[in-house]
GROMACS .gro file of C-alpha atoms in nm:
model
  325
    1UNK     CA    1   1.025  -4.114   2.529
    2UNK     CA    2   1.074  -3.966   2.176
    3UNK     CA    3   0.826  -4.197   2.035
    4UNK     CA    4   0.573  -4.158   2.305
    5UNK     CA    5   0.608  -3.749   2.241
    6UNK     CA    6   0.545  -3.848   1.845
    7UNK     CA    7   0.316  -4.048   1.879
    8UNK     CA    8   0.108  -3.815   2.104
    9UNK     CA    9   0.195  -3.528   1.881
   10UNK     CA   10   0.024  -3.702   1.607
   11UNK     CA   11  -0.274  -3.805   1.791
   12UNK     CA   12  -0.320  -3.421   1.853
   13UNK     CA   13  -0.308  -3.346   1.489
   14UNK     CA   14  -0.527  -3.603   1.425
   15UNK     CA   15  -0.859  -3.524   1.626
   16UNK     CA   16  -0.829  -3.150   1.436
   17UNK     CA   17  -0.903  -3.377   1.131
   18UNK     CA   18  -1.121  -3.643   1.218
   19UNK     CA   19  -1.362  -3.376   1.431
   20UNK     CA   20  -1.378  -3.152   1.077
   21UNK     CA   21  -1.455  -3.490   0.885
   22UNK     CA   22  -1.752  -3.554   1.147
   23UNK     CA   23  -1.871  -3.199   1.109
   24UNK     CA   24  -1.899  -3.260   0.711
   25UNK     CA   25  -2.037  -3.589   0.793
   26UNK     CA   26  -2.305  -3.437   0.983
   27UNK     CA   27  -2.355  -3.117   0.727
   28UNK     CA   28  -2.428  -3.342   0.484
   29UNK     CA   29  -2.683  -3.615   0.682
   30UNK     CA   30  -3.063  -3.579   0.586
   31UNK     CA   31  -3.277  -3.581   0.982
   32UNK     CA   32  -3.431  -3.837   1.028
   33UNK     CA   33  -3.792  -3.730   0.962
   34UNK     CA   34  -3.682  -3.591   0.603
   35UNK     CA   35  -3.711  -3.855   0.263
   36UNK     CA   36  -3.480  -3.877   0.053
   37UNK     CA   37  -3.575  -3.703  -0.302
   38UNK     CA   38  -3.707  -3.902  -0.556
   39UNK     CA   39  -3.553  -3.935  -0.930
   40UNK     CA   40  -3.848  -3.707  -1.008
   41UNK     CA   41  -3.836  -3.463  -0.787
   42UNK     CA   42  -3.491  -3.372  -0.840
   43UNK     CA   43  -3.545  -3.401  -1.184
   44UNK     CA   44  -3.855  -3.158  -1.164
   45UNK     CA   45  -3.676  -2.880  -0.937
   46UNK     CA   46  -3.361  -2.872  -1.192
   47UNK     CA   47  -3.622  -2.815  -1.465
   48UNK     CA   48  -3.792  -2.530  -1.228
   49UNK     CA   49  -3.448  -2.376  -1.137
   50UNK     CA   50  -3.331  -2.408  -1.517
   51UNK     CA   51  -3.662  -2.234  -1.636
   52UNK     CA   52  -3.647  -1.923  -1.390
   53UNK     CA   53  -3.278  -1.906  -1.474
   54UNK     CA   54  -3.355  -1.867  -1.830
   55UNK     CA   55  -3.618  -1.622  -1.763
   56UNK     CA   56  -3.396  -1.430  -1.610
   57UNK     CA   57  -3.083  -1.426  -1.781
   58UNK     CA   58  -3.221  -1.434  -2.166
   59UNK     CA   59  -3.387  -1.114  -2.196
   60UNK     CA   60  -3.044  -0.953  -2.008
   61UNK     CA   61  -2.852  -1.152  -2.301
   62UNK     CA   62  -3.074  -0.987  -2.586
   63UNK     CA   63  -3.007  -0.692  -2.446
   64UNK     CA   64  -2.623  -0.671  -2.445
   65UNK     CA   65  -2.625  -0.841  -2.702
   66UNK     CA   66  -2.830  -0.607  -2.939
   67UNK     CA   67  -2.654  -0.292  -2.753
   68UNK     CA   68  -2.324  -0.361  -2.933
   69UNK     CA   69  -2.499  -0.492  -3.265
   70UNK     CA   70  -2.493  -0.267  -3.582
   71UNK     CA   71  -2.747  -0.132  -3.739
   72UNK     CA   72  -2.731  -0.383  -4.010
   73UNK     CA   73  -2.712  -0.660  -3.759
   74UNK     CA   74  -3.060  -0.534  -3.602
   75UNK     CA   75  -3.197  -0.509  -3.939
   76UNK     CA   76  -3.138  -0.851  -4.043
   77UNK     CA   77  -3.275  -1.009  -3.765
   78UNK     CA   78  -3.572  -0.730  -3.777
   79UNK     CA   79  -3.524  -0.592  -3.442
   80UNK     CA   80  -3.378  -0.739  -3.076
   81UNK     CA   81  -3.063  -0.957  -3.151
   82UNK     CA   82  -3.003  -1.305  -2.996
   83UNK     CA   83  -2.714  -1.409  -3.127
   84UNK     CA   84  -2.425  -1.149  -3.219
   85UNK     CA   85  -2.292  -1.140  -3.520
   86UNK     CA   86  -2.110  -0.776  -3.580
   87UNK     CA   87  -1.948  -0.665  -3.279
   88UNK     CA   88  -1.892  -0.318  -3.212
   89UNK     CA   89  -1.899  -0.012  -2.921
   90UNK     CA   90  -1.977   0.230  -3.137
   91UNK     CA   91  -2.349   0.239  -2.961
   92UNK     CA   92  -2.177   0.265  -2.601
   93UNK     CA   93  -1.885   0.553  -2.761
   94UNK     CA   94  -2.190   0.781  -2.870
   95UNK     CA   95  -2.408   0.754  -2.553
   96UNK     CA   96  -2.116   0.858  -2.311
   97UNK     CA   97  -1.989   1.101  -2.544
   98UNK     CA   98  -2.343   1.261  -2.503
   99UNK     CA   99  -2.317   1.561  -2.198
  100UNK     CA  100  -2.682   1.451  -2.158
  101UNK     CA  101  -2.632   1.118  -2.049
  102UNK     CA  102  -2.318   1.191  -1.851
  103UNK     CA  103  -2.477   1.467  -1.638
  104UNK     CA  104  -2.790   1.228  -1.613
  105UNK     CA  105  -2.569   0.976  -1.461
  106UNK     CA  106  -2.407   1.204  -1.225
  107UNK     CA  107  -2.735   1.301  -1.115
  108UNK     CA  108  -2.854   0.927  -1.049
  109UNK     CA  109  -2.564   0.848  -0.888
  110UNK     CA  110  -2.581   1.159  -0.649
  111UNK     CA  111  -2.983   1.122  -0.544
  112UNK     CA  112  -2.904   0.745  -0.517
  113UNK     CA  113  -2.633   0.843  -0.215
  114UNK     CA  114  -2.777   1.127  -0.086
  115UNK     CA  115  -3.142   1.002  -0.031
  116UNK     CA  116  -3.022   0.585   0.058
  117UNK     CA  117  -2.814   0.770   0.335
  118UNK     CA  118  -3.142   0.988   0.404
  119UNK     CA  119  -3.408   0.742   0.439
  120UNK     CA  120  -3.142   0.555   0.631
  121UNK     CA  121  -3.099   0.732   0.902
  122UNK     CA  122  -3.464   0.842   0.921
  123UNK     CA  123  -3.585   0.454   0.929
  124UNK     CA  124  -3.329   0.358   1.139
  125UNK     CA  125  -3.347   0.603   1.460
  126UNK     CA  126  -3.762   0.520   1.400
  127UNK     CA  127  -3.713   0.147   1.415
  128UNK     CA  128  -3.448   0.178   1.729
  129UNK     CA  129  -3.757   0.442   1.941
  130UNK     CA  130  -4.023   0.216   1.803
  131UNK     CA  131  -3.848  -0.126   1.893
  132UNK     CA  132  -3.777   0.058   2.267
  133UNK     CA  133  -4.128  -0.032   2.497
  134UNK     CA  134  -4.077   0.226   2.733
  135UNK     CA  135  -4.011   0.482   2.464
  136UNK     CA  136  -4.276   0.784   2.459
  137UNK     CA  137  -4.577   0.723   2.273
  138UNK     CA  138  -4.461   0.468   2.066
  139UNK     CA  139  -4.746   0.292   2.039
  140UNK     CA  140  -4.977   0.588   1.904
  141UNK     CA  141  -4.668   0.666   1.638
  142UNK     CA  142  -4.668   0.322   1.539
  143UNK     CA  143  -5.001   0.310   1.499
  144UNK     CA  144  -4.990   0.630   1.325
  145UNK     CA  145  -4.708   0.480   1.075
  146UNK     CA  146  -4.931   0.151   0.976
  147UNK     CA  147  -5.234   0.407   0.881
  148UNK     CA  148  -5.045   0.556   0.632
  149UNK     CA  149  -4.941   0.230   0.487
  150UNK     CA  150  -5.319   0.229   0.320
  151UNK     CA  151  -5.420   0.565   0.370
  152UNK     CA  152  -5.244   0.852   0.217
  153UNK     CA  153  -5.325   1.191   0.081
  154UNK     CA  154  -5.339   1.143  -0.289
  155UNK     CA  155  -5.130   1.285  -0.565
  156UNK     CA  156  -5.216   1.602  -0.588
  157UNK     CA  157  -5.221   1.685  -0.235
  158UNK     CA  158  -4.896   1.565  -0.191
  159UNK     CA  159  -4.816   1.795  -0.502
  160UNK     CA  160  -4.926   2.059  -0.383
  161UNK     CA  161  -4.759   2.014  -0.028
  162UNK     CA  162  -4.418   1.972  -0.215
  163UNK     CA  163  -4.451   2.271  -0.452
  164UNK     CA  164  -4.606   2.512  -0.215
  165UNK     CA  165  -4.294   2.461   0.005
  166UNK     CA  166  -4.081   2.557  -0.293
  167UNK     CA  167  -3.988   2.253  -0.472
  168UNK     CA  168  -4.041   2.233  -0.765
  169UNK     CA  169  -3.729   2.228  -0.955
  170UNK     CA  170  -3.543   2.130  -0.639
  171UNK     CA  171  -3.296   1.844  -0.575
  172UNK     CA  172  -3.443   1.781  -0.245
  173UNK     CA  173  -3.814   1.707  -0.408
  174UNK     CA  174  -3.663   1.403  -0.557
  175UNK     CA  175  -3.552   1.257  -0.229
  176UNK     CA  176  -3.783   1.364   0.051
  177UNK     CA  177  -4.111   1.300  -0.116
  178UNK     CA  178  -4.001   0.891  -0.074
  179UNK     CA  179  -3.758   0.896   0.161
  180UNK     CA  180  -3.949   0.688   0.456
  181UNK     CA  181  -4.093   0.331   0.384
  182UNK     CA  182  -4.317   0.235   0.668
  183UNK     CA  183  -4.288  -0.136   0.535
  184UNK     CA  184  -3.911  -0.146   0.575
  185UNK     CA  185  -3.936   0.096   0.941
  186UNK     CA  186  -4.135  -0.177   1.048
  187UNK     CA  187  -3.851  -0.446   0.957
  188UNK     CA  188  -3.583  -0.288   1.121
  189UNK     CA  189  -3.788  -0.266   1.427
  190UNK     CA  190  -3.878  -0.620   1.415
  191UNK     CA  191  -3.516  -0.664   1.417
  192UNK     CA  192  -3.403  -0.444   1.673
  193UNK     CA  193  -3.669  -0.568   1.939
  194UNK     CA  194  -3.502  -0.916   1.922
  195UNK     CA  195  -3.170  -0.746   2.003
  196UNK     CA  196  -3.077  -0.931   2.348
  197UNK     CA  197  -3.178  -0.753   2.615
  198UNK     CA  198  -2.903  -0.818   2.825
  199UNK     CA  199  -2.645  -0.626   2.602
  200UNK     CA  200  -2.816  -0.332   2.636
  201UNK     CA  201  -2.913  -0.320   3.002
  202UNK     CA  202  -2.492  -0.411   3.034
  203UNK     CA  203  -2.403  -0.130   2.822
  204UNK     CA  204  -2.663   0.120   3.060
  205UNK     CA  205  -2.483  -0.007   3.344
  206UNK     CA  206  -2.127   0.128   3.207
  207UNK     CA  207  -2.297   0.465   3.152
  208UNK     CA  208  -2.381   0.440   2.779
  209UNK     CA  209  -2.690   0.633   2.620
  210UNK     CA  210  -2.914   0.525   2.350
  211UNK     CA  211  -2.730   0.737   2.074
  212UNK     CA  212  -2.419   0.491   2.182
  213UNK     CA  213  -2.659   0.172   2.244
  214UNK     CA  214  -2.750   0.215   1.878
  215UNK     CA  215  -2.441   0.290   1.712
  216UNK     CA  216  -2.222   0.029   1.924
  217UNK     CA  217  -2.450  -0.275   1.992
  218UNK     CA  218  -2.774  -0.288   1.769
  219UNK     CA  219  -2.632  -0.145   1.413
  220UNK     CA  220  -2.336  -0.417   1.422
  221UNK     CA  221  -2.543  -0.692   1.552
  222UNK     CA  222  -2.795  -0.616   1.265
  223UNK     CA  223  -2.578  -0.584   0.996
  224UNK     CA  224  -2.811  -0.816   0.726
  225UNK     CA  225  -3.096  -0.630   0.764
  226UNK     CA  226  -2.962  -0.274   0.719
  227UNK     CA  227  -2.767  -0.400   0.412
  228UNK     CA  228  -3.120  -0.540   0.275
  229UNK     CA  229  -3.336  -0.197   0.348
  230UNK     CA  230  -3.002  -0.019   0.213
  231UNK     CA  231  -3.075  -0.188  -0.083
  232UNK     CA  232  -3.391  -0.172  -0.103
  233UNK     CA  233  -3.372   0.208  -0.079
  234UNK     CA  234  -3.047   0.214  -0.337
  235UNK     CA  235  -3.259   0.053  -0.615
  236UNK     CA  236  -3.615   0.291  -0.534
  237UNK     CA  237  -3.412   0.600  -0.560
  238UNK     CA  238  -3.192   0.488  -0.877
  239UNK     CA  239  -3.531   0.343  -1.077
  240UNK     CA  240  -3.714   0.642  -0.967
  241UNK     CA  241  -3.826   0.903  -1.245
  242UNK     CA  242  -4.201   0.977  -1.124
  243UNK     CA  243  -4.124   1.226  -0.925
  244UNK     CA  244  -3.899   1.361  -1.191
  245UNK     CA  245  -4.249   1.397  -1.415
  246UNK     CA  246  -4.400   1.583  -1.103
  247UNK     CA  247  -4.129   1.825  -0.991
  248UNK     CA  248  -3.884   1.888  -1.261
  249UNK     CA  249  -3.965   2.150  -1.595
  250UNK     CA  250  -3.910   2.020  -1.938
  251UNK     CA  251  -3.585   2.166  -2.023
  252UNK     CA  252  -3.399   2.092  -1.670
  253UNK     CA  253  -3.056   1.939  -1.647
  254UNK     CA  254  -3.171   1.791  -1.347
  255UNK     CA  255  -3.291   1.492  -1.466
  256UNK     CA  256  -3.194   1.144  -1.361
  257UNK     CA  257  -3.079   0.863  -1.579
  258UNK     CA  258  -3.405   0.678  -1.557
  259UNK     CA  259  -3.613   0.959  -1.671
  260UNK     CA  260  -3.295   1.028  -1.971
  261UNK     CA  261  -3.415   0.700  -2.077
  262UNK     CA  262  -3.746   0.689  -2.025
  263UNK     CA  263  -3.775   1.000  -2.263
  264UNK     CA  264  -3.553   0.899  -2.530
  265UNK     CA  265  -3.722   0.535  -2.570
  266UNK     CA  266  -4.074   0.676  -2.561
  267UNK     CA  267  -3.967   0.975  -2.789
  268UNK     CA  268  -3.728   0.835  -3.037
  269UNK     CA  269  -3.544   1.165  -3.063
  270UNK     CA  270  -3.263   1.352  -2.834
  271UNK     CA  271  -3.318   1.527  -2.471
  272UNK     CA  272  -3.488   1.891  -2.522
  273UNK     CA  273  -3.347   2.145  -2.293
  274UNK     CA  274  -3.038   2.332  -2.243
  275UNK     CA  275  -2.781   2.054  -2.198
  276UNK     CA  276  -2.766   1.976  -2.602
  277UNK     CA  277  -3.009   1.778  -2.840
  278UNK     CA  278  -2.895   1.447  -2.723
  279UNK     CA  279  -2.859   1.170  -2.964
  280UNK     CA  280  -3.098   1.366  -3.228
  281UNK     CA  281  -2.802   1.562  -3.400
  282UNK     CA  282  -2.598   1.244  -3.466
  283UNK     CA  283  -2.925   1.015  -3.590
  284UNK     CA  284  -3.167   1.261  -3.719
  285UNK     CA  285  -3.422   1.230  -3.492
  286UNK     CA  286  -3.409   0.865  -3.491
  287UNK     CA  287  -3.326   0.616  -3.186
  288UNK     CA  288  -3.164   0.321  -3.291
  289UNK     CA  289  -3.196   0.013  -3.100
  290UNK     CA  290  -2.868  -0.111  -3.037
  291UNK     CA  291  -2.847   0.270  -2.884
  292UNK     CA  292  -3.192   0.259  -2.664
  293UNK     CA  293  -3.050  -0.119  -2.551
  294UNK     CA  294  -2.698   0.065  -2.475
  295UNK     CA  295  -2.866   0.319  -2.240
  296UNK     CA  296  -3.079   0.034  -2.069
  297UNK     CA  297  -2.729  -0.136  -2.040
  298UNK     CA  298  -2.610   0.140  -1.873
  299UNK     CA  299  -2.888   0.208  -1.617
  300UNK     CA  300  -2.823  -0.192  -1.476
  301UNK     CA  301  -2.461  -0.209  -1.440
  302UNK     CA  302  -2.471  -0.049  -1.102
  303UNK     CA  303  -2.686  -0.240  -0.949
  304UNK     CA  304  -2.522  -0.578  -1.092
  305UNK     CA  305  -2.167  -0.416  -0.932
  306UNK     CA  306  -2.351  -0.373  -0.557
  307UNK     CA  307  -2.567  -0.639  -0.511
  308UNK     CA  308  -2.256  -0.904  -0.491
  309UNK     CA  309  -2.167  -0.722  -0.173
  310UNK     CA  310  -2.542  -0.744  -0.059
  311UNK     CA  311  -2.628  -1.058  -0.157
  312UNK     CA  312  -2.505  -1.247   0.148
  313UNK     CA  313  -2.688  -1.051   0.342
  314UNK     CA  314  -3.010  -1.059   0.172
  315UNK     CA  315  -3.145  -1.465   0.308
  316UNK     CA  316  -3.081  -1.350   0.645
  317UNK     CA  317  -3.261  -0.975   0.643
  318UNK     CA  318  -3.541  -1.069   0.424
  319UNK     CA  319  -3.620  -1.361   0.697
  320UNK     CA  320  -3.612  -1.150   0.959
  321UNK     CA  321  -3.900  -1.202   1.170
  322UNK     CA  322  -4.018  -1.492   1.000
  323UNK     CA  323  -3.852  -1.775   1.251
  324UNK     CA  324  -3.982  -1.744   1.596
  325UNK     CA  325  -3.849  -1.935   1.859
   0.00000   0.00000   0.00000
C-alpha cells in the first residue's frame, strides 16, 4: 500500500514536469511552413542588429563620456571625446550648482506631469465616447478630429488665439496648446472598440454607468496602450521648448530644461534674466563642451529611468490594431 501511495505520488509530480518540458518543446519548434535560417541570414541580421545597436549607443557613449572629460581632455582630442582619459564631475558639480538649471528642471519635471496627466484624461474619455456606436454624434466629431489631422489654423492664428486669452507668460500655454493628439485619440479608440462586448453589457446589467465601465473594465483591460500614449505624451511635453519661444519673455524663470539648453548651446554664454547669469560668471562667457554634453546628459536621464517600466508595454500598444482576426 505504501509503495502504491509513492509510487502514485511520484507519478503526480512527474506530469507537472514532463507537461512544462513539452511546453518548452513546443516554444521552441519552428511551424511547419517556416525554413529554417540559413548560415547567411543569421549571419546578415546579427550584422543589422549589431549596426543599429552601434548607432544607437555610440553617440550616447561620446556624450557621457565627453560630459565628465576636462577641458584638457577635450582639447587633445580637438573636441567630442571617445575614449576617457581624465575623469572628473566637476562639469556635472557646476551645472546643478547653477539656480538656473535647477529651477529649469523643476519646471520640466512639473509641465511633464501636469500636461501627460492632461492630455490623458482628455484622449482617453474621447477615445472611450468615440469607440461607443451609439454615442451622440460621434461620427461627425470623429470626422471633425481626422480634419484637423491635415488642416489646422497656422501659427499665428493659433498665437494669437493663445495670447488674446491671456497667455502669454502663463504655465498653462505650455500645456494646452499640445495637449490633444488626434493620432494617439484615434489609438485608444481603436483599442477600446475591441473591448469585449459582453463585459460591458454584464457590467450595465449590475447597474454600472459608463464613468464606472471605463474606470473598472476598459482602462485595466488596456493597460499597454495607455502606458504607450502616456509615453508618448511624457517625452512631447519634456522635449518641448517651441512653445516656450512663442509664449514665454526673454528674461522668464519659466523656462523648461529643453529651452535652458537649447539657449546655452546655441549662445555659448549663461541664461539672461532674473534667475542669475548662468554658467557665464564661472567661464567668461564661454560654454565648454564637457559642460553643454553635461546638460544634454541631464535632459536624457529621465527618460532612460521610465521607459524600463514602459517598455513591456510598448510591442503590445504600438500593435494595436494592426492584427485583425
Amino acid at each position: 500500500m505504501t509503495l502504491a501511495i509513492e509510487r502514485a505520488s511520484g507519478d503526480a509530480a512527474a506530469k507537472p514536469l514532463a507537461a512544462q518540458a513539452v511546453r518548452k518543446k513546443r516554444k521552441y519548434e519552428r511551424p511547419v511552413w517556416e525554413e529554417p535560417p540559413t548560415a547567411v541570414g543569421q549571419a546578415a541580421k546579427g550584422i543589422t542588429l549589431g549596426g543599429v545597436l552601434l548607432v544607437m549607443l555610440v553617440p550616447l557613449w561620446i556624450i557621457v563620456v565627453t560630459s565628465l572629460s576636462t577641458q584638457a581632455a577635450v582639447n587633445r582630442a580637438g573636441g567630442l571625446v571617445i575614449w576617457p582619459t581624465d575623469i572628473t564631475f566637476e562639469a556635472y558639480r557646476v551645472m546643478l550648482s547653477d539656480a538656473t538649471v535647477r529651477t529649469a528642471l523643476l519646471v520640466s519635471l512639473g509641465i511633464t506631469a501636469v500636461g501627460t496627466l492632461v492630455s490623458m484624461a482628455v484622449s482617453v474619455m474621447c477615445a472611450y465616447g468615440l469607440s461607443r456606436s451609439r454615442s451622440l454624434g460621434h461620427r461627425f466629431i470623429l470626422m471633425l478630429l481626422i480634419v484637423t489631422m491635415f488642416v489646422n489654423g497656422g501659427l499665428i492664428p493659433t498665437f494669437l488665439v493663445v495670447t488674446g486669452l491671456g497667455g502669454y507668460d502663463q504655465w498653462w500655454a505650455l500645456i494646452l496648446p499640445s495637449a490633444v493628439s488626434v493620432f494617439n485619440i484615434l489609438i485608444l479608440r481603436s483599442f477600446y472598440s475591441s473591448t469585449s462586448l459582453d463585459l460591458i453589457e454584464a457590467a450595465r446589467i449590475d447597474g454600472a454607468g459608463d464613468w464606472r465601465i471605463l474606470w473598472s473594465i476598459v482602462l485595466p483591460t488596456s493597460r499597454a496602450v495607455t502606458a504607450v500614449m502616456a509615453l508618448f505624451y511624457g517625452v512631447g511635453y519634456w522635449n518641448s521648448f517651441f512653445n516656450v519661444m512663442l509664449y514665454m519673455p526673454t528674461d522668464s524663470e519659466k523656462w523648461p530644461l529643453q529651452y535652458v539648453l537649447l539657449t546655452y548651446v546655441n549662445r555659448g554664454n549663461g541664461m539672461p534674466g532674473s534667475v542669475n547669469n548662468g554658467f557665464g560668471d564661472q567661464f567668461s562667457q564661454t560654454a565648454p563642451l564637457a559642460l553643454q554634453m553635461a546638460v544634454v546628459v541631464l535632459t536624457l536621464v529621465p527618460l532612460l529611468v521610465v521607459y524600463p517600466f514602459v517598455q513591456k508595454h510598448f510591442r503590445t500598444g504600438v500593435l494595436t490594431g494592426a492584427i485583425k482576426g
